[in-house]
mmCIF file of C-alpha atoms and ligand atoms in Angstrom:
data_model
loop_
_atom_site.group_PDB
_atom_site.id
_atom_site.type_symbol
_atom_site.label_atom_id
_atom_site.label_comp_id
_atom_site.label_asym_id
_atom_site.label_seq_id
_atom_site.Cartn_x
_atom_site.Cartn_y
_atom_site.Cartn_z
ATOM 1 C CA MET A 129 12.937 -29.328 -19.877
ATOM 2 C CA LEU A 130 13.786 -30.754 -23.525
ATOM 3 C CA GLU A 131 13.492 -27.770 -25.987
ATOM 4 C CA ILE A 132 14.150 -28.144 -29.844
ATOM 5 C CA LYS A 133 14.131 -25.158 -31.585
ATOM 6 C CA ASN A 134 13.799 -25.407 -35.624
ATOM 7 C CA ALA A 135 15.759 -28.596 -36.123
ATOM 8 C CA VAL A 136 17.736 -29.182 -39.514
ATOM 9 C CA LYS A 137 19.104 -32.287 -40.287
ATOM 10 C CA VAL A 138 19.942 -33.089 -44.389
ATOM 11 C CA PHE A 139 22.060 -36.185 -45.019
ATOM 12 C CA GLU A 140 23.975 -36.471 -47.800
ATOM 13 C CA ARG A 141 23.697 -32.962 -48.595
ATOM 14 C CA GLY A 142 24.715 -32.005 -52.439
ATOM 15 C CA THR A 143 24.653 -35.650 -53.404
ATOM 16 C CA MET A 144 21.412 -37.733 -55.405
ATOM 17 C CA MET A 145 20.773 -39.055 -52.188
ATOM 18 C CA GLU A 146 20.246 -35.797 -50.397
ATOM 19 C CA HIS A 147 17.251 -36.449 -47.878
ATOM 20 C CA THR A 148 16.076 -34.205 -45.438
ATOM 21 C CA ALA A 149 15.575 -35.936 -42.286
ATOM 22 C CA LEU A 150 14.680 -33.027 -39.842
ATOM 23 C CA ASP A 151 12.561 -30.331 -41.218
ATOM 24 C CA HIS A 152 12.540 -27.116 -38.588
ATOM 25 C CA LEU A 153 11.263 -29.482 -36.149
ATOM 26 C CA SER A 154 10.545 -27.613 -32.706
ATOM 27 C CA LEU A 155 9.237 -29.377 -29.816
ATOM 28 C CA HIS A 156 8.920 -28.583 -26.400
ATOM 29 C CA LEU A 157 8.351 -31.140 -23.184
ATOM 30 C CA ASP A 158 7.732 -29.815 -19.862
ATOM 31 C CA ASP A 159 9.247 -31.652 -16.988
ATOM 32 C CA GLY A 160 7.417 -35.492 -16.195
ATOM 33 C CA GLU A 161 5.947 -35.264 -19.525
ATOM 34 C CA PHE A 162 5.414 -39.151 -21.471
ATOM 35 C CA VAL A 163 5.090 -38.755 -24.872
ATOM 36 C CA THR A 164 4.402 -41.231 -27.684
ATOM 37 C CA ILE A 165 6.098 -40.908 -30.866
ATOM 38 C CA LEU A 166 4.373 -42.422 -34.227
ATOM 39 C CA GLY A 167 5.025 -42.154 -37.751
ATOM 40 C CA SER A 168 5.781 -44.208 -40.744
ATOM 41 C CA ASN A 169 9.130 -45.821 -41.822
ATOM 42 C CA GLY A 170 11.767 -43.247 -42.748
ATOM 43 C CA ALA A 171 9.769 -40.132 -40.607
ATOM 44 C CA GLY A 172 12.620 -39.256 -38.793
ATOM 45 C CA LYS A 173 11.854 -40.316 -35.467
ATOM 46 C CA SER A 174 15.162 -42.016 -34.738
ATOM 47 C CA THR A 175 16.600 -39.427 -36.308
ATOM 48 C CA LEU A 176 14.974 -36.825 -33.589
ATOM 49 C CA PHE A 177 16.551 -39.349 -31.172
ATOM 50 C CA ASN A 178 19.628 -39.157 -32.475
ATOM 51 C CA ALA A 179 19.626 -35.236 -32.502
ATOM 52 C CA ILE A 180 19.026 -35.132 -29.038
ATOM 53 C CA CYS A 181 21.906 -37.959 -28.001
ATOM 54 C CA GLY A 182 24.485 -36.237 -30.210
ATOM 55 C CA SER A 183 24.898 -38.429 -32.268
ATOM 56 C CA PHE A 184 25.316 -36.035 -34.962
ATOM 57 C CA TYR A 185 25.725 -32.449 -35.067
ATOM 58 C CA LEU A 186 22.375 -30.224 -36.072
ATOM 59 C CA ASP A 187 22.708 -28.081 -39.467
ATOM 60 C CA GLU A 188 20.693 -25.671 -37.851
ATOM 61 C CA GLY A 189 18.501 -24.998 -34.715
ATOM 62 C CA THR A 190 18.852 -25.911 -30.706
ATOM 63 C CA VAL A 191 18.672 -28.870 -28.594
ATOM 64 C CA SER A 192 18.420 -27.771 -25.012
ATOM 65 C CA LEU A 193 17.868 -29.697 -21.753
ATOM 66 C CA GLY A 194 16.931 -28.822 -18.395
ATOM 67 C CA GLY A 195 18.124 -25.329 -19.477
ATOM 68 C CA ILE A 196 21.809 -26.697 -20.982
ATOM 69 C CA ASN A 197 22.446 -26.077 -24.362
ATOM 70 C CA LEU A 198 23.106 -29.095 -25.424
ATOM 71 C CA THR A 199 23.707 -27.857 -29.141
ATOM 72 C CA LEU A 200 27.510 -28.936 -29.728
ATOM 73 C CA MET A 201 28.257 -30.986 -26.950
ATOM 74 C CA PRO A 202 29.638 -34.154 -27.546
ATOM 75 C CA GLU A 203 27.427 -37.310 -27.614
ATOM 76 C CA HIS A 204 29.541 -38.840 -24.372
ATOM 77 C CA ARG A 205 28.692 -36.040 -22.330
ATOM 78 C CA ARG A 206 25.234 -35.304 -23.382
ATOM 79 C CA ALA A 207 24.522 -39.538 -22.303
ATOM 80 C CA ARG A 208 25.015 -39.030 -18.778
ATOM 81 C CA HIS A 209 21.882 -36.962 -18.515
ATOM 82 C CA ILE A 210 19.928 -39.319 -21.285
ATOM 83 C CA GLY A 211 18.850 -42.969 -20.939
ATOM 84 C CA ARG A 212 18.346 -44.905 -24.134
ATOM 85 C CA VAL A 213 16.682 -48.185 -24.922
ATOM 86 C CA PHE A 214 16.970 -49.515 -28.326
ATOM 87 C CA GLN A 215 14.747 -51.776 -30.110
ATOM 88 C CA ASP A 216 17.512 -54.452 -30.306
ATOM 89 C CA PRO A 217 17.843 -56.402 -27.011
ATOM 90 C CA MET A 218 21.573 -56.873 -27.853
ATOM 91 C CA ARG A 219 22.449 -53.363 -27.327
ATOM 92 C CA GLY A 220 22.753 -51.251 -24.263
ATOM 93 C CA THR A 221 23.982 -54.314 -22.162
ATOM 94 C CA ALA A 222 27.405 -56.352 -22.274
ATOM 95 C CA PRO A 223 26.178 -59.708 -22.751
ATOM 96 C CA ASN A 224 29.609 -61.109 -21.031
ATOM 97 C CA MET A 225 29.418 -59.410 -18.098
ATOM 98 C CA THR A 226 26.848 -60.463 -15.465
ATOM 99 C CA ILE A 227 23.654 -58.621 -14.288
ATOM 100 C CA GLU A 228 24.747 -57.172 -11.356
ATOM 101 C CA GLU A 229 28.241 -55.978 -13.077
ATOM 102 C CA ASN A 230 26.501 -54.122 -15.969
ATOM 103 C CA LEU A 231 24.310 -52.247 -13.551
ATOM 104 C CA SER A 232 27.508 -51.725 -11.261
ATOM 105 C CA LEU A 233 28.867 -49.862 -14.422
ATOM 106 C CA ALA A 234 25.382 -47.726 -14.927
ATOM 107 C CA HIS A 235 25.508 -46.820 -11.896
ATOM 108 C CA SER A 236 29.154 -45.604 -11.240
ATOM 109 C CA ARG A 237 28.167 -42.887 -13.878
ATOM 110 C CA SER A 238 26.803 -41.173 -11.061
ATOM 111 C CA THR A 239 29.778 -41.117 -8.377
ATOM 112 C CA ALA A 240 32.844 -39.273 -8.733
ATOM 113 C CA SER A 241 35.058 -42.309 -8.610
ATOM 114 C CA PRO A 242 36.301 -43.881 -11.776
ATOM 115 C CA LEU A 243 34.024 -46.566 -14.286
ATOM 116 C CA SER A 244 33.610 -50.074 -12.068
ATOM 117 C CA PHE A 245 31.521 -52.839 -12.479
ATOM 118 C CA ALA A 246 32.561 -54.507 -9.345
ATOM 119 C CA PRO A 247 29.294 -54.006 -7.292
ATOM 120 C CA THR A 248 29.968 -53.048 -3.245
ATOM 121 C CA ARG A 249 27.969 -54.467 -1.246
ATOM 122 C CA ARG A 250 25.640 -51.388 -1.200
ATOM 123 C CA GLU A 251 24.910 -51.354 -4.600
ATOM 124 C CA LYS A 252 24.122 -55.374 -5.141
ATOM 125 C CA ALA A 253 21.059 -54.678 -2.262
ATOM 126 C CA LEU A 254 19.827 -51.695 -4.761
ATOM 127 C CA PHE A 255 20.176 -53.890 -7.704
ATOM 128 C CA ARG A 256 18.543 -57.008 -6.100
ATOM 129 C CA ASP A 257 15.569 -54.246 -4.651
ATOM 130 C CA ARG A 258 15.216 -52.829 -7.792
ATOM 131 C CA LEU A 259 15.143 -56.013 -9.738
ATOM 132 C CA ALA A 260 12.742 -57.560 -7.284
ATOM 133 C CA GLU A 261 9.975 -55.119 -7.765
ATOM 134 C CA PHE A 262 9.777 -56.257 -11.614
ATOM 135 C CA GLY A 263 8.838 -59.833 -10.765
ATOM 136 C CA MET A 264 10.672 -61.779 -12.992
ATOM 137 C CA GLN A 265 13.169 -63.157 -10.973
ATOM 138 C CA LEU A 266 15.840 -61.346 -11.903
ATOM 139 C CA GLU A 267 16.810 -60.601 -8.554
ATOM 140 C CA ASP A 268 17.808 -64.654 -8.393
ATOM 141 C CA ARG A 269 19.882 -64.260 -11.095
ATOM 142 C CA MET A 270 22.520 -61.097 -10.606
ATOM 143 C CA LYS A 271 25.777 -63.602 -11.444
ATOM 144 C CA THR A 272 24.043 -64.530 -14.983
ATOM 145 C CA LYS A 273 25.384 -63.318 -17.504
ATOM 146 C CA VAL A 274 23.501 -60.933 -19.428
ATOM 147 C CA GLY A 275 24.019 -63.079 -22.786
ATOM 148 C CA LEU A 276 21.981 -65.925 -21.399
ATOM 149 C CA LEU A 277 18.950 -63.746 -20.482
ATOM 150 C CA SER A 278 15.889 -63.532 -23.253
ATOM 151 C CA GLY A 279 15.316 -60.783 -25.170
ATOM 152 C CA GLY A 280 12.583 -59.143 -22.570
ATOM 153 C CA GLN A 281 14.646 -60.100 -19.592
ATOM 154 C CA ARG A 282 17.450 -58.122 -21.263
ATOM 155 C CA GLN A 283 15.629 -55.143 -22.279
ATOM 156 C CA VAL A 284 14.656 -54.943 -18.717
ATOM 157 C CA VAL A 285 18.122 -54.973 -17.158
ATOM 158 C CA THR A 286 19.199 -52.350 -20.034
ATOM 159 C CA LEU A 287 15.803 -50.029 -18.477
ATOM 160 C CA LEU A 288 17.514 -50.503 -15.330
ATOM 161 C CA MET A 289 20.957 -49.446 -16.310
ATOM 162 C CA CYS A 290 19.266 -46.306 -18.415
ATOM 163 C CA THR A 291 17.458 -45.319 -14.964
ATOM 164 C CA ILE A 292 19.252 -46.389 -11.975
ATOM 165 C CA VAL A 293 21.051 -43.136 -11.965
ATOM 166 C CA THR A 294 17.871 -40.751 -12.644
ATOM 167 C CA PRO A 295 18.399 -39.806 -16.229
ATOM 168 C CA ARG A 296 16.809 -35.938 -16.803
ATOM 169 C CA LEU A 297 15.218 -37.957 -20.354
ATOM 170 C CA LEU A 298 14.309 -41.307 -20.909
ATOM 171 C CA LEU A 299 14.501 -42.235 -24.429
ATOM 172 C CA LEU A 300 12.545 -45.773 -26.226
ATOM 173 C CA ASP A 301 13.254 -46.495 -29.672
ATOM 174 C CA GLU A 302 10.734 -49.274 -30.168
ATOM 175 C CA HIS A 303 11.941 -51.307 -27.189
ATOM 176 C CA THR A 304 9.287 -53.737 -27.106
ATOM 177 C CA ALA A 305 9.145 -54.664 -30.895
ATOM 178 C CA ALA A 306 11.619 -57.111 -31.317
ATOM 179 C CA LEU A 307 9.826 -58.803 -28.395
ATOM 180 C CA ASP A 308 6.628 -61.675 -28.268
ATOM 181 C CA PRO A 309 3.431 -60.154 -27.661
ATOM 182 C CA GLY A 310 3.313 -61.191 -23.338
ATOM 183 C CA THR A 311 6.462 -60.116 -23.323
ATOM 184 C CA ALA A 312 6.391 -57.166 -24.686
ATOM 185 C CA ALA A 313 3.253 -55.819 -22.398
ATOM 186 C CA LYS A 314 5.557 -56.888 -19.223
ATOM 187 C CA VAL A 315 7.962 -54.865 -20.440
ATOM 188 C CA MET A 316 5.465 -51.829 -21.132
ATOM 189 C CA GLU A 317 4.312 -52.132 -17.629
ATOM 190 C CA ILE A 318 7.914 -52.400 -16.088
ATOM 191 C CA THR A 319 8.570 -49.261 -18.020
ATOM 192 C CA GLN A 320 5.623 -47.693 -17.023
ATOM 193 C CA LYS A 321 6.337 -48.563 -13.710
ATOM 194 C CA ILE A 322 9.766 -47.099 -13.849
ATOM 195 C CA VAL A 323 8.803 -44.004 -15.602
ATOM 196 C CA ALA A 324 5.606 -42.985 -12.808
ATOM 197 C CA GLU A 325 8.484 -43.721 -9.828
ATOM 198 C CA SER A 326 10.743 -41.015 -10.734
ATOM 199 C CA HIS A 327 8.475 -38.894 -12.886
ATOM 200 C CA LEU A 328 10.812 -39.239 -16.014
ATOM 201 C CA THR A 329 10.785 -37.195 -18.603
ATOM 202 C CA THR A 330 10.180 -39.907 -21.213
ATOM 203 C CA MET A 331 9.658 -40.459 -25.350
ATOM 204 C CA MET A 332 8.775 -43.431 -26.763
ATOM 205 C CA ILE A 333 8.309 -44.609 -30.621
ATOM 206 C CA THR A 334 5.958 -47.224 -31.322
ATOM 207 C CA HIS A 335 4.398 -48.391 -34.322
ATOM 208 C CA ASN A 336 1.788 -49.565 -31.868
ATOM 209 C CA MET A 337 -0.793 -47.204 -32.283
ATOM 210 C CA SER A 338 -3.504 -47.718 -29.666
ATOM 211 C CA ALA A 339 -0.556 -48.175 -27.546
ATOM 212 C CA ALA A 340 0.897 -44.497 -28.598
ATOM 213 C CA LEU A 341 -2.435 -43.339 -27.762
ATOM 214 C CA THR A 342 -3.158 -44.769 -24.496
ATOM 215 C CA THR A 343 0.185 -44.710 -22.933
ATOM 216 C CA GLY A 344 1.383 -41.678 -21.455
ATOM 217 C CA THR A 345 -0.128 -38.014 -21.738
ATOM 218 C CA ARG A 346 0.645 -36.761 -25.301
ATOM 219 C CA THR A 347 1.354 -38.129 -28.825
ATOM 220 C CA LEU A 348 3.262 -36.971 -31.819
ATOM 221 C CA MET A 349 2.624 -37.834 -35.189
ATOM 222 C CA MET A 350 6.260 -37.747 -37.629
ATOM 223 C CA ASP A 351 5.982 -37.284 -40.897
ATOM 224 C CA SER A 352 8.985 -36.289 -43.231
ATOM 225 C CA GLY A 353 11.420 -35.006 -40.262
ATOM 226 C CA ARG A 354 8.118 -32.672 -38.941
ATOM 227 C CA ILE A 355 5.633 -32.831 -36.146
ATOM 228 C CA LEU A 356 2.612 -33.617 -38.359
ATOM 229 C CA PHE A 357 0.208 -34.051 -35.579
ATOM 230 C CA ASP A 358 0.666 -33.169 -31.603
ATOM 231 C CA LEU A 359 -2.082 -34.499 -29.416
ATOM 232 C CA SER A 360 -2.868 -34.253 -25.871
ATOM 233 C CA GLY A 361 -5.604 -33.880 -23.263
ATOM 234 C CA GLU A 362 -9.486 -34.332 -24.590
ATOM 235 C CA GLN A 363 -8.353 -34.264 -28.232
ATOM 236 C CA ARG A 364 -5.976 -37.112 -27.373
ATOM 237 C CA ALA A 365 -8.282 -39.069 -25.044
ATOM 238 C CA GLY A 366 -11.160 -39.057 -27.511
ATOM 239 C CA MET A 367 -8.907 -40.502 -30.714
ATOM 240 C CA THR A 368 -8.958 -43.933 -32.095
ATOM 241 C CA THR A 369 -6.544 -45.326 -34.240
ATOM 242 C CA GLU A 370 -8.930 -45.343 -36.888
ATOM 243 C CA ALA A 371 -9.362 -41.486 -36.501
ATOM 244 C CA LEU A 372 -5.760 -40.942 -36.371
ATOM 245 C CA LEU A 373 -5.039 -42.754 -39.781
ATOM 246 C CA GLU A 374 -8.244 -40.745 -41.328
ATOM 247 C CA MET A 375 -6.586 -37.427 -40.648
ATOM 248 C CA TYR A 376 -3.103 -39.197 -41.284
ATOM 249 C CA SER A 377 -4.036 -39.718 -45.051
ATOM 250 C CA THR A 378 -5.865 -36.235 -45.413
ATOM 251 C CA THR A 379 -3.198 -34.385 -44.441
ATOM 252 C CA THR A 380 -0.410 -35.971 -46.377
ATOM 253 C CA HIS A 381 -2.451 -37.075 -49.596
ATOM 254 C CA GLU A 382 -0.349 -40.696 -48.635
ATOM 255 C CA LYS A 383 -1.739 -43.474 -50.574
ATOM 256 C CA LEU A 384 -3.527 -46.535 -48.753
ATOM 257 C CA ASP A 385 -0.251 -48.440 -48.716
ATOM 258 C CA ASN A 386 1.264 -46.451 -46.189
ATOM 259 C CA ASP A 387 -1.702 -46.061 -44.059
ATOM 260 C CA ARG A 388 -1.873 -50.000 -43.842
ATOM 261 C CA MET A 389 1.676 -50.286 -43.183
ATOM 262 C CA LEU A 390 0.851 -48.027 -40.197
ATOM 263 C CA PHE A 391 -2.015 -49.754 -39.328
ATOM 264 C CA GLU A 392 -1.064 -53.288 -39.680
ATOM 265 C CA LYS A 393 2.013 -52.831 -37.341
ATOM 266 C CA ALA A 394 -0.188 -51.277 -35.380
ATOM 267 C CA HIS A 395 -1.780 -54.777 -34.683
ATOM 268 C CA GLN A 396 1.446 -56.226 -34.581
ATOM 269 C CA GLY A 397 2.223 -54.559 -31.705
HETATM 270 N N1 ATP B 122 23.099 -41.887 -41.069
HETATM 271 C C1 ATP B 122 22.521 -41.587 -42.128
HETATM 272 N N2 ATP B 122 22.808 -41.090 -43.094
HETATM 273 C C2 ATP B 122 21.822 -41.220 -44.430
HETATM 274 N N3 ATP B 122 20.780 -41.615 -43.948
HETATM 275 C C3 ATP B 122 19.725 -41.465 -42.824
HETATM 276 C C4 ATP B 122 20.694 -41.230 -41.919
HETATM 277 N N4 ATP B 122 20.208 -42.023 -40.956
HETATM 278 C C5 ATP B 122 18.711 -41.705 -40.912
HETATM 279 N N5 ATP B 122 18.743 -41.509 -42.740
HETATM 280 C C6 ATP B 122 17.531 -41.275 -43.172
HETATM 281 O O1 ATP B 122 16.804 -40.261 -42.895
HETATM 282 C C7 ATP B 122 15.301 -40.342 -42.720
HETATM 283 C C8 ATP B 122 14.762 -40.880 -41.217
HETATM 284 O O2 ATP B 122 15.300 -42.349 -40.707
HETATM 285 P P1 ATP B 122 15.111 -42.610 -39.285
HETATM 286 O O3 ATP B 122 16.406 -43.498 -38.745
HETATM 287 O O4 ATP B 122 14.739 -41.565 -38.546
HETATM 288 O O5 ATP B 122 13.111 -43.252 -39.438
HETATM 289 P P2 ATP B 122 12.300 -43.620 -38.497
HETATM 290 O O6 ATP B 122 11.198 -42.642 -38.393
HETATM 291 O O7 ATP B 122 12.935 -43.804 -37.402
HETATM 292 O O8 ATP B 122 11.657 -44.967 -39.189
HETATM 293 P P3 ATP B 122 11.670 -46.363 -38.934
HETATM 294 O O9 ATP B 122 10.316 -46.549 -38.326
HETATM 295 O O10 ATP B 122 11.967 -47.254 -39.983
HETATM 296 O O11 ATP B 122 12.452 -46.500 -37.530
HETATM 297 C C9 ATP B 122 15.608 -42.115 -43.588
HETATM 298 O O12 ATP B 122 14.986 -41.915 -44.672
HETATM 299 C C10 ATP B 122 16.759 -42.447 -43.651
HETATM 300 O O13 ATP B 122 17.041 -43.109 -44.348
HETATM 301 MG MG1 MG B 123 13.640 -45.779 -35.875
#
């Protein structure tokens, strides 16, 4: 499904600020895998997503998705196949458009007709059914401007926009980190429902270590632009946050500071 080979990305090359954000990273995801990604600040997690989405071209290496080589494909063309939700609830939706207009815009990407935000009757029925599944009463607010919704409600609308046309890949970049714990839990529940229903191949960045180990089927720990650990099966099932932190510090020889940061963030949700 997703195949990344030997990805290298160096920022500010040739300057004092030169920084290798992706360091010969390779990764293979099977169809329908749900992978969680951990790593300290600056480990390269969002850069990995940017590389997949085409926010920049790689210095070396290749990216392919569903057998299609994306390496030199521009970002807007990749966007048709990749859904992405960011930490900031303000991103992803247009605040001055209503819920149904936002969804209609996303849905019209699938059709041959031009982009449109005027929902048809059939679309309205589809959106209402999908929103009703989430138990947030958003189906009764389809004509509400998205800018008036809470952060959690906006993230749910963004999630639905990203998946109303089934993407080949769903990328979630700390998409619940800006929400209060109760809302974050609800958005995670909805995320898992959407992923399971459409068997979406999904990558989710999180700082919550216990959530990372219990959500999905595989967990990657990134460090310095590389994949430090790739956990699945029995090894992952038997892993605790404490054991993972221990493995992390033994392998990277990082000081406790970094561990504490990871750990504290883990408890923040
Ligand atoms: N466009 C850019 N220009 C220059 N440097 C960049 C750029 N994007 C990322 N970097 C650098 O690359 C490194 C990796 O950044 P990245 O955003 O991928 O980290 P991250 O793992 O997502 O961290 P966080 O948990 O803080 O979100 C950082 O040192 C960052 O400063
Ligand atoms: Mg990031």
